[in-house]
CSV table of C-alpha atoms and ligand atoms in Angstrom, one decimal:
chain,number,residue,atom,x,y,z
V,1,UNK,CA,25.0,-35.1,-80.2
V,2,UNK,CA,26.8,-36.5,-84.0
V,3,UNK,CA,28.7,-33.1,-85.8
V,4,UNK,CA,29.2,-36.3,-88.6
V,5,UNK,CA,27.8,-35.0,-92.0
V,6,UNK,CA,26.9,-31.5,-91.0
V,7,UNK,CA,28.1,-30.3,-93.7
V,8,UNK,CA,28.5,-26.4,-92.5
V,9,UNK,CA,31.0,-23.4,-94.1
V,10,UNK,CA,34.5,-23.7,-92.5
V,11,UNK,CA,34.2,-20.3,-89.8
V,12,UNK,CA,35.8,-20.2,-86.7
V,13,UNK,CA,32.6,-20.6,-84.6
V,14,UNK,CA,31.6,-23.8,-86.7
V,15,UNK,CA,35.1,-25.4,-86.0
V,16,UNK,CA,35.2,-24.6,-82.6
V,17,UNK,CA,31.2,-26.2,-82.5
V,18,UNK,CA,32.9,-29.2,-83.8
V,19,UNK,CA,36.1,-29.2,-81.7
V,20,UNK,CA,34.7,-28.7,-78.5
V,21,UNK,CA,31.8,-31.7,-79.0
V,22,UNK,CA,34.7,-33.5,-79.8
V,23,UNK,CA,36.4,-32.9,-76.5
V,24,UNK,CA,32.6,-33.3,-75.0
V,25,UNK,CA,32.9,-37.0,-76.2
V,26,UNK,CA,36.2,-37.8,-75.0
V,27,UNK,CA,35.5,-36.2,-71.5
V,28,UNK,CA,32.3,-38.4,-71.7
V,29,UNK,CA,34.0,-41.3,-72.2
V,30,UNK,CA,36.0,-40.9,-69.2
V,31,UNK,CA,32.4,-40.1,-67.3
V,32,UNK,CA,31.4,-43.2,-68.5
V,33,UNK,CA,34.3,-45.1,-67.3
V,34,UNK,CA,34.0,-43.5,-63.6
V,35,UNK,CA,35.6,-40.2,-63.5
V,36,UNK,CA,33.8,-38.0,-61.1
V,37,UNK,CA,36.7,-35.4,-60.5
V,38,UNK,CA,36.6,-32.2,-63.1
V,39,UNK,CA,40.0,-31.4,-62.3
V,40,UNK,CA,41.6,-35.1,-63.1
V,41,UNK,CA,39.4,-34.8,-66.5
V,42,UNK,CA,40.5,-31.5,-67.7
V,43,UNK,CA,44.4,-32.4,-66.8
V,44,UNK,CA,43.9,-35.8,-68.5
V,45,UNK,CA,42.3,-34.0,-71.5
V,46,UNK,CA,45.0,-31.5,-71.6
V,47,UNK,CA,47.4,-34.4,-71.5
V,48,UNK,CA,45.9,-36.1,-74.4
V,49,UNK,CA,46.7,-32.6,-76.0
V,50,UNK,CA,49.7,-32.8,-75.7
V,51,UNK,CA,50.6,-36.0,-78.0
V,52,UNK,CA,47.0,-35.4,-80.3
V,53,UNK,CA,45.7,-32.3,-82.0
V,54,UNK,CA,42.7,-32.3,-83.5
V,55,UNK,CA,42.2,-32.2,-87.2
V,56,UNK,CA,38.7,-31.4,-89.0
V,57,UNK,CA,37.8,-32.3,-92.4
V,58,UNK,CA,37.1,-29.7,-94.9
V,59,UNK,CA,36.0,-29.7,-98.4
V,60,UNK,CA,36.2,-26.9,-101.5
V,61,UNK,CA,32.1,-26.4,-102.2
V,62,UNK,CA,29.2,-24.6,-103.0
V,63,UNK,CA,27.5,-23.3,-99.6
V,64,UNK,CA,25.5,-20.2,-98.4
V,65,UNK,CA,28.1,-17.5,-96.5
V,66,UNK,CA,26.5,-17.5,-93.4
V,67,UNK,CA,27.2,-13.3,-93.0
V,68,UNK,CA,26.1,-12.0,-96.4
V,69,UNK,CA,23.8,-15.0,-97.3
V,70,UNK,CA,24.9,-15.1,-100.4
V,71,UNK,CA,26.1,-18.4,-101.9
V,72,UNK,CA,29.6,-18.6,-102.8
V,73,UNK,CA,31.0,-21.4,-105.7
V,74,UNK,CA,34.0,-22.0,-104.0
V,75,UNK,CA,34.2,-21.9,-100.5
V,76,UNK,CA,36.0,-24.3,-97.6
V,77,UNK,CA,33.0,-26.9,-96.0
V,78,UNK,CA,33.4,-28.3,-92.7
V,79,UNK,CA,32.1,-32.0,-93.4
V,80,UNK,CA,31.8,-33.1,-89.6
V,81,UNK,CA,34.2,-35.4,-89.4
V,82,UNK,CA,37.1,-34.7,-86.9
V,83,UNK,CA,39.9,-36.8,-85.5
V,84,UNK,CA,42.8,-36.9,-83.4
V,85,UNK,CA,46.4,-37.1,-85.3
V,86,UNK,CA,49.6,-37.3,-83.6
V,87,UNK,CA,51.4,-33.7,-82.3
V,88,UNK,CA,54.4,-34.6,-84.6
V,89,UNK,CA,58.2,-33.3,-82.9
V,90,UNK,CA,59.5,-30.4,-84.2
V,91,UNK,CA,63.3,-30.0,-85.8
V,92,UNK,CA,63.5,-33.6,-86.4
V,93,UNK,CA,63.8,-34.8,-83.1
V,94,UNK,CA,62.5,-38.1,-81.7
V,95,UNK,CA,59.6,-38.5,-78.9
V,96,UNK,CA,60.0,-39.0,-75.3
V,97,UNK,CA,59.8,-42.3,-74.1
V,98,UNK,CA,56.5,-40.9,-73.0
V,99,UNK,CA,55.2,-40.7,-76.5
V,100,UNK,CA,55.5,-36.6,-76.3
V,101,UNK,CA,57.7,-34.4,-78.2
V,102,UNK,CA,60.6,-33.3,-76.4
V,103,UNK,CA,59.5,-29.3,-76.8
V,104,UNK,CA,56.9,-27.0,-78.5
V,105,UNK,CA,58.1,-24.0,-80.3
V,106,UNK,CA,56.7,-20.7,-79.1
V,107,UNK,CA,57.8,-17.4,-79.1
V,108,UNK,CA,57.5,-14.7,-76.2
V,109,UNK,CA,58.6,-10.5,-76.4
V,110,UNK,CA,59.6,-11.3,-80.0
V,111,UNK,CA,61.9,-14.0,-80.1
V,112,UNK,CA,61.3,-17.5,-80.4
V,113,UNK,CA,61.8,-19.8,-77.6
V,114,UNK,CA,61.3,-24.5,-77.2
V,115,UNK,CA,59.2,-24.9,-73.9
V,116,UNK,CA,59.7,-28.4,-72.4
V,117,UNK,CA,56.6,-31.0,-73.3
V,118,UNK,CA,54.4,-30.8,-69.9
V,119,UNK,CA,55.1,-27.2,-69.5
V,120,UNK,CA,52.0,-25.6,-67.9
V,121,UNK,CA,51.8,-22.6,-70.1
V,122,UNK,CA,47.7,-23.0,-69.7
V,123,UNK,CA,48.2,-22.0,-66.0
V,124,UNK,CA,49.5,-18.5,-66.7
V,125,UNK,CA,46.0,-16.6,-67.3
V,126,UNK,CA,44.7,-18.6,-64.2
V,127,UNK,CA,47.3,-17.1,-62.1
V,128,UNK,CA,47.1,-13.4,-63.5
V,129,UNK,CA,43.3,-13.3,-62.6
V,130,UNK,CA,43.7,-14.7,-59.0
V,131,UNK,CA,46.3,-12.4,-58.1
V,132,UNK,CA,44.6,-9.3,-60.0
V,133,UNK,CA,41.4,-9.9,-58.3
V,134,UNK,CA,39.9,-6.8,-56.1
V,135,UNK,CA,38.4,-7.4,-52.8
V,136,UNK,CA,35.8,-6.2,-54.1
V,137,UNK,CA,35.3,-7.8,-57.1
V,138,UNK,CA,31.7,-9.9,-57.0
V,139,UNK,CA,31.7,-12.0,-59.9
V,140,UNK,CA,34.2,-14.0,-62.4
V,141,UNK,CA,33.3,-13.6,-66.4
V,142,UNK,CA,35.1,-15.1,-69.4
V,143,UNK,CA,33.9,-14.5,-72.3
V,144,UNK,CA,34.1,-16.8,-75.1
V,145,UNK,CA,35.3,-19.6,-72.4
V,146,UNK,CA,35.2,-22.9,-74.6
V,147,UNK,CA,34.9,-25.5,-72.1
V,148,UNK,CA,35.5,-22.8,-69.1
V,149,UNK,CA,39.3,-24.3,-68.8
V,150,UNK,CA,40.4,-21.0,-67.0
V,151,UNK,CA,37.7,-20.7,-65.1
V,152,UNK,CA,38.2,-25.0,-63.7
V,153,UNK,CA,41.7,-23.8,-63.3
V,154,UNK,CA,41.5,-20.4,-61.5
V,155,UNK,CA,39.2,-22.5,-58.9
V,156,UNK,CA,41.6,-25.1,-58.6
V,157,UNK,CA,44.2,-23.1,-58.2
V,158,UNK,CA,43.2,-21.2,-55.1
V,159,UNK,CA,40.7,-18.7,-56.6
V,160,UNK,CA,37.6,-17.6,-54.9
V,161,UNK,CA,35.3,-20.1,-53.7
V,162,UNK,CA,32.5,-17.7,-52.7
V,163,UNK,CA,31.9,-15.6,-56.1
V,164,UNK,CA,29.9,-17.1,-59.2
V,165,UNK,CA,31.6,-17.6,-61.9
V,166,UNK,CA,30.1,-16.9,-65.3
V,167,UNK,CA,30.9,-19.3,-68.2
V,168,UNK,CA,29.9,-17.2,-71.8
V,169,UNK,CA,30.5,-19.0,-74.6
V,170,UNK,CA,29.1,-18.7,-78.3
V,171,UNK,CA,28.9,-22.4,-79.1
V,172,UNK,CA,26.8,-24.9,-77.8
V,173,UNK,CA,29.1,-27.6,-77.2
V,174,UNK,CA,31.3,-25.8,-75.5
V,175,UNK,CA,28.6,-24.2,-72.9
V,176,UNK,CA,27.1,-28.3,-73.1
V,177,UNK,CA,30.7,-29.3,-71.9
V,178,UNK,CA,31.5,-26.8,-69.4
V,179,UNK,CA,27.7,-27.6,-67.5
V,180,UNK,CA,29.3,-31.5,-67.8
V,181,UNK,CA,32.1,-30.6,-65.8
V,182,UNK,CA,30.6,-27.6,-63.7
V,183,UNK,CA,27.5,-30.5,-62.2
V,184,UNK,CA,30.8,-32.6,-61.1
V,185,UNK,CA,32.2,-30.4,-58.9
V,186,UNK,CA,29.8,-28.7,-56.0
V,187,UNK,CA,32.2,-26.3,-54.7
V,188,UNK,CA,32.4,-24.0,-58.1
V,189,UNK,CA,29.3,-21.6,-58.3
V,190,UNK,CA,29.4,-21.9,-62.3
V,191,UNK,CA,26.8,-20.4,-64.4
V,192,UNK,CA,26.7,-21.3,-68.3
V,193,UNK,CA,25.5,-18.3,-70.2
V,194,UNK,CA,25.0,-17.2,-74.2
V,195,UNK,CA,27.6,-14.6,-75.4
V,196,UNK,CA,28.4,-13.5,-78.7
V,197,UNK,CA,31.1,-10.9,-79.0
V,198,UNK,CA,29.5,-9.8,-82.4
V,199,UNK,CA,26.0,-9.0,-80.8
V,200,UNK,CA,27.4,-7.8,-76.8
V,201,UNK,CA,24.7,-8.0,-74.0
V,202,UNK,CA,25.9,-8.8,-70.8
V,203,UNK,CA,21.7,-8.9,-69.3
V,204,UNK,CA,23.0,-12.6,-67.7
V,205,UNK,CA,24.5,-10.3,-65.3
V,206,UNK,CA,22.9,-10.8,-61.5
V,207,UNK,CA,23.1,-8.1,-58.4
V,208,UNK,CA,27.2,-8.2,-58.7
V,209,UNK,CA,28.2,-4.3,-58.6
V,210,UNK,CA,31.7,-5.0,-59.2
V,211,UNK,CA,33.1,-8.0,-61.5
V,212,UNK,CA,36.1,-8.9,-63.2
V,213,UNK,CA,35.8,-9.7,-66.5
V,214,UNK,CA,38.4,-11.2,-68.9
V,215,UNK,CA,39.0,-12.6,-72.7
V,216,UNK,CA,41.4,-15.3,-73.6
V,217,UNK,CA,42.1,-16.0,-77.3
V,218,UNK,CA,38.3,-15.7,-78.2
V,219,UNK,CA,38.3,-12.2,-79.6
V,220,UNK,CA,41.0,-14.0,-81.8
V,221,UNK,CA,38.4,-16.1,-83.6
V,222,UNK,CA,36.0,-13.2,-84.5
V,223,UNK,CA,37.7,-10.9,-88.2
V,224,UNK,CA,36.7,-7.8,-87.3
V,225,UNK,CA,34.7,-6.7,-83.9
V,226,UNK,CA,32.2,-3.8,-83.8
V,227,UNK,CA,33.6,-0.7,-83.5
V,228,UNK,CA,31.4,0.0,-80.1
V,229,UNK,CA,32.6,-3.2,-78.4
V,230,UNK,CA,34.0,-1.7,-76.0
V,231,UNK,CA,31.5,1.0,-75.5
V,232,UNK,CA,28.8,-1.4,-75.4
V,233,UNK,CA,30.9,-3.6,-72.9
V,234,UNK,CA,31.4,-0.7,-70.8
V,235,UNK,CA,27.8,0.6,-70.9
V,236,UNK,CA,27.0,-2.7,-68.5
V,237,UNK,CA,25.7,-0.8,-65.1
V,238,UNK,CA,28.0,-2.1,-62.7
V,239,UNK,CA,31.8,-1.9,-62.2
V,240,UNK,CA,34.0,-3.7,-64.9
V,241,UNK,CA,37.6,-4.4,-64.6
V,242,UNK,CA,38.5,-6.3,-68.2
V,243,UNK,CA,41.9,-8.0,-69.0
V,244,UNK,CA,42.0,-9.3,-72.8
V,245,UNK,CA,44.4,-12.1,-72.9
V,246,UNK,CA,44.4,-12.1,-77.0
V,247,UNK,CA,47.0,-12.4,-79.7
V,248,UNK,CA,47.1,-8.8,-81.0
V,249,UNK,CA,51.2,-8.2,-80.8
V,250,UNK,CA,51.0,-7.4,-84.6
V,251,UNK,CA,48.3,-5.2,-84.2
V,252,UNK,CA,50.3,-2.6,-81.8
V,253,UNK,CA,53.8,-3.3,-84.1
V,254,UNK,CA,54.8,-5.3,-86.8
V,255,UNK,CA,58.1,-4.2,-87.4
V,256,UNK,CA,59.6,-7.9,-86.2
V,257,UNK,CA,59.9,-10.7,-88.0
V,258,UNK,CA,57.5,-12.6,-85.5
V,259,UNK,CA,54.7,-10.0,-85.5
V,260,UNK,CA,55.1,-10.2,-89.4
V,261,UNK,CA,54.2,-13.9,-89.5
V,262,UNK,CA,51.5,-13.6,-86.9
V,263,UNK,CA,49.8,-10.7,-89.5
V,264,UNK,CA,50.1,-13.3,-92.5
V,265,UNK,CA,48.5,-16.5,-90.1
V,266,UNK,CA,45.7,-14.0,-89.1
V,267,UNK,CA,44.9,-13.1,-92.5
V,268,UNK,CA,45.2,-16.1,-93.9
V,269,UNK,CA,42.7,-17.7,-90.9
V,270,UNK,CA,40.4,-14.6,-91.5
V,271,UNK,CA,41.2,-13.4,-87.5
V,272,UNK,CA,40.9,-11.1,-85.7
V,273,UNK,CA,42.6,-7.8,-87.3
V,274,UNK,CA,41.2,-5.0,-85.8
V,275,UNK,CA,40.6,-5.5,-81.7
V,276,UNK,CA,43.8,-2.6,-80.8
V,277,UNK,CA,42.3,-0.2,-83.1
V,278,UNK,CA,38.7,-0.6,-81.8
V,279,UNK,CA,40.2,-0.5,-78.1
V,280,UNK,CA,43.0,2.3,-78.7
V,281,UNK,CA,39.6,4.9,-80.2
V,282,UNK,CA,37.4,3.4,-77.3
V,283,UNK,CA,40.1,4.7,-75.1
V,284,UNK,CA,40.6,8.2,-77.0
V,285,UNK,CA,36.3,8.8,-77.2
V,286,UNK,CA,37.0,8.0,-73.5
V,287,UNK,CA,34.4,5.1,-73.1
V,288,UNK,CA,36.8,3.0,-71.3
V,289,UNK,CA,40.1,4.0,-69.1
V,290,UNK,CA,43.0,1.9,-71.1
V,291,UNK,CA,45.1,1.3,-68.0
V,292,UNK,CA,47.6,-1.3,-68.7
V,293,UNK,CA,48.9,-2.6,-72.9
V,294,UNK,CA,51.4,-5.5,-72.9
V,295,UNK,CA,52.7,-7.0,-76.1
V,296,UNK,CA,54.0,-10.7,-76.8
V,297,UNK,CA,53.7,-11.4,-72.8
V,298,UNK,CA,52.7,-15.3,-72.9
V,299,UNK,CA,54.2,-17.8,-75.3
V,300,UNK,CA,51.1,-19.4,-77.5
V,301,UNK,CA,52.6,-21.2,-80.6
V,302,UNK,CA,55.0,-19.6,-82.5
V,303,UNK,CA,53.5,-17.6,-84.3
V,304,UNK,CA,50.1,-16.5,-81.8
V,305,UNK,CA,51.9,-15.1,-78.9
V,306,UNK,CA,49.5,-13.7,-76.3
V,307,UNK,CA,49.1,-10.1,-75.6
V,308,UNK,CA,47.5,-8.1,-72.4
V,309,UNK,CA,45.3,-5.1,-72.6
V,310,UNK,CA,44.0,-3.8,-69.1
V,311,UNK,CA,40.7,-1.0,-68.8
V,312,UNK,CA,38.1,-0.2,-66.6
V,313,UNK,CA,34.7,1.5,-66.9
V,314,UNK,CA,35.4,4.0,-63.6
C,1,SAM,C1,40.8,-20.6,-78.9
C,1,SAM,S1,39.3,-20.9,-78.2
C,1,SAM,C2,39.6,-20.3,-76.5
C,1,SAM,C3,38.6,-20.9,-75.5
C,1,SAM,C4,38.9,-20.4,-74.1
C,1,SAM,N1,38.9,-19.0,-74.0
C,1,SAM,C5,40.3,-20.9,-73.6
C,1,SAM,O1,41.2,-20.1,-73.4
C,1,SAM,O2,40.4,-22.1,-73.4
C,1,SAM,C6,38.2,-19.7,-78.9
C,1,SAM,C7,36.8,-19.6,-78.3
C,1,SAM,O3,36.2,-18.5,-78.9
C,1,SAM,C8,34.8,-18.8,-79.1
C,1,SAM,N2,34.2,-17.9,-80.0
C,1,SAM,C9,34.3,-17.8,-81.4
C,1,SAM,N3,33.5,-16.9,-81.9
C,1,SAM,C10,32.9,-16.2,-80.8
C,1,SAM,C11,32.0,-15.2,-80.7
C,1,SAM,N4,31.5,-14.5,-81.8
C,1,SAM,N5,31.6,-14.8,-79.5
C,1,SAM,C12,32.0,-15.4,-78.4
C,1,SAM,N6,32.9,-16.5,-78.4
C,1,SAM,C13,33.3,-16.9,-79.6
C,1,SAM,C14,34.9,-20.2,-79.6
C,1,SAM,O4,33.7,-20.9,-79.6
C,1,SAM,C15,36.0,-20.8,-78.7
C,1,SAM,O5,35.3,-21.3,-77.5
């Protein structure tokens, strides 16, 4: 696969098409060189994250809005092109010998906090789902899962060997480089599916009566969600336990100053503003028993801090 020249508008499900093929070429250049471990690739990728973010090209054009259909004069056009530029360290200090900054800024219940470079803050949702699994739970789902990163790591890190886990993403080169991985190691039952949190069918469901389901930062990329999300999530025939790991502190409070610059990032990125709302009315029309709403609980950048939101369909 080339993303070069496809010249497409900027949304957030055409940069993360882009992003995620370009992550599907590094990790197959590491194939290609004799890696044959998924947990050694993801860690060396997420190392390589940690001195390079990735940086697409975009260009001021005339393009069709892919929602409305209309065309628009003006509008930001991914061209394709997408490289690696160097995490630069924060409050003028130098890099490690290693070639890392020193720390990250983040911020976590509302004030802002430096996390050391190789802090494994991409462990935390991992450990929340092994240890909030149910006996009886049947089946793993993200949804909107990228390259299935939580899913590698909750495996890895001691998670149930004997349940499938279901890998729903919206892009294809994400769902492409999760199979990559997934076909490298036996011992994870992983199954790639379709999902679209605009359009909600969960039909790639099997026999699993009871499943955990959970969310991490891809309800983020999607404006506004249907206002029977929830509903429709719920409606599934089975058991659900969901756990939205999503950055919606501002949407429960903005009254501090870092909910306040996490409102004007999300507007500005065209984000998502509306998922508490949605939730809170699914809760009060009593399609879904809200059990459990955390704000700011997980540093994620400065300004994105993670948020928790807990319900179940019995
Ligand atoms: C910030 S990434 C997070 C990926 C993954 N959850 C993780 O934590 O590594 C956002 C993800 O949301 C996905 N996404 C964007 N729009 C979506 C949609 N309408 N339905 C489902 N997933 C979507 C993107 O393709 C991307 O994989």
């Amino acid at each position: 696969m080339s993303p070069e020249n496809s010249y497409v508008p900027k949304t957030p499900q055409n940069f993360y098409e882009l992003a995620w093929a370009k992550r599907l070429e590094f990790v197959q250049s590491l194939v290609d060189g004799g890696e044959d471990n998924a947990f050694r690739i993801i860690k060396m990728l997420e190392r390589h994250e940690e001195k390079f973010h990735l940086s697409a090209e975009s260009v001021l054009g005339e393009a069709r809005d892919e929602i409305t259909g209309d065309v628009v004069k003006q509008m930001q056009i991914l061209t394709g092109r997408a490289e690696w530029l160097p995490v630069l360290p924060e409050n003028n200090t130098d890099y490690l010998p290693t070639g890392a900054p020193p720390t990250t800024e983040n911020s976590f219940l509302g004030s802002k906090i430096s996390v050391p470079a190789y802090a494994d803050l991409k462990s935390i949702v991992a450990h929340w789902i092994i240890e909030f699994l149910h006996d009886d739970d049947k089946a793993i789902v993200e949804l909107g899962c990228g390259y299935g990163r939580n899913l590698f790591n909750i495996h890895y890190l001691g998670g149930p060997r004997d349940l499938p886990y279901y890998a729903a993403e919206y892009t294809g080169s994400g769902k492409q480089l999760t199979a990559l991985l997934a076909a490298l190691e036996s011992s994870i039952q992983m199954r790639v599916e379709h999902f679209d949190h605009n359009n909600v069918d969960l039909g790639f469901l099997q026999g699993e009566d009871q499943i955990l389901i959970f969310t991490c930062h891809s309800i983020e990329q999607v404006k506004e969600i249907p206002a029977s999300y929830f509903a429709d999530l719920a409606r599934v025939p089975k058991k659900i336990t969901c756990i939205h790991f999503e950055p919606f502190g501002f949407q429960i409070s903005s009254d501090d100053s870092i909910s306040t610059a996490q409102q004007e990032l999300f507007v500005k990125n065209d984000w998502n503003l509306n998922f508490f709302d949605v939730l809170k009315a699914a809760a009060e029309a009593g399609s879904i028993n809200l059990t459990h709403v955390y704000k700011d609980m997980i540093p994620n950048e400065t300004y994105s801090p993670t948020s928790i939101a807990i319900w179940r369909n019995f």
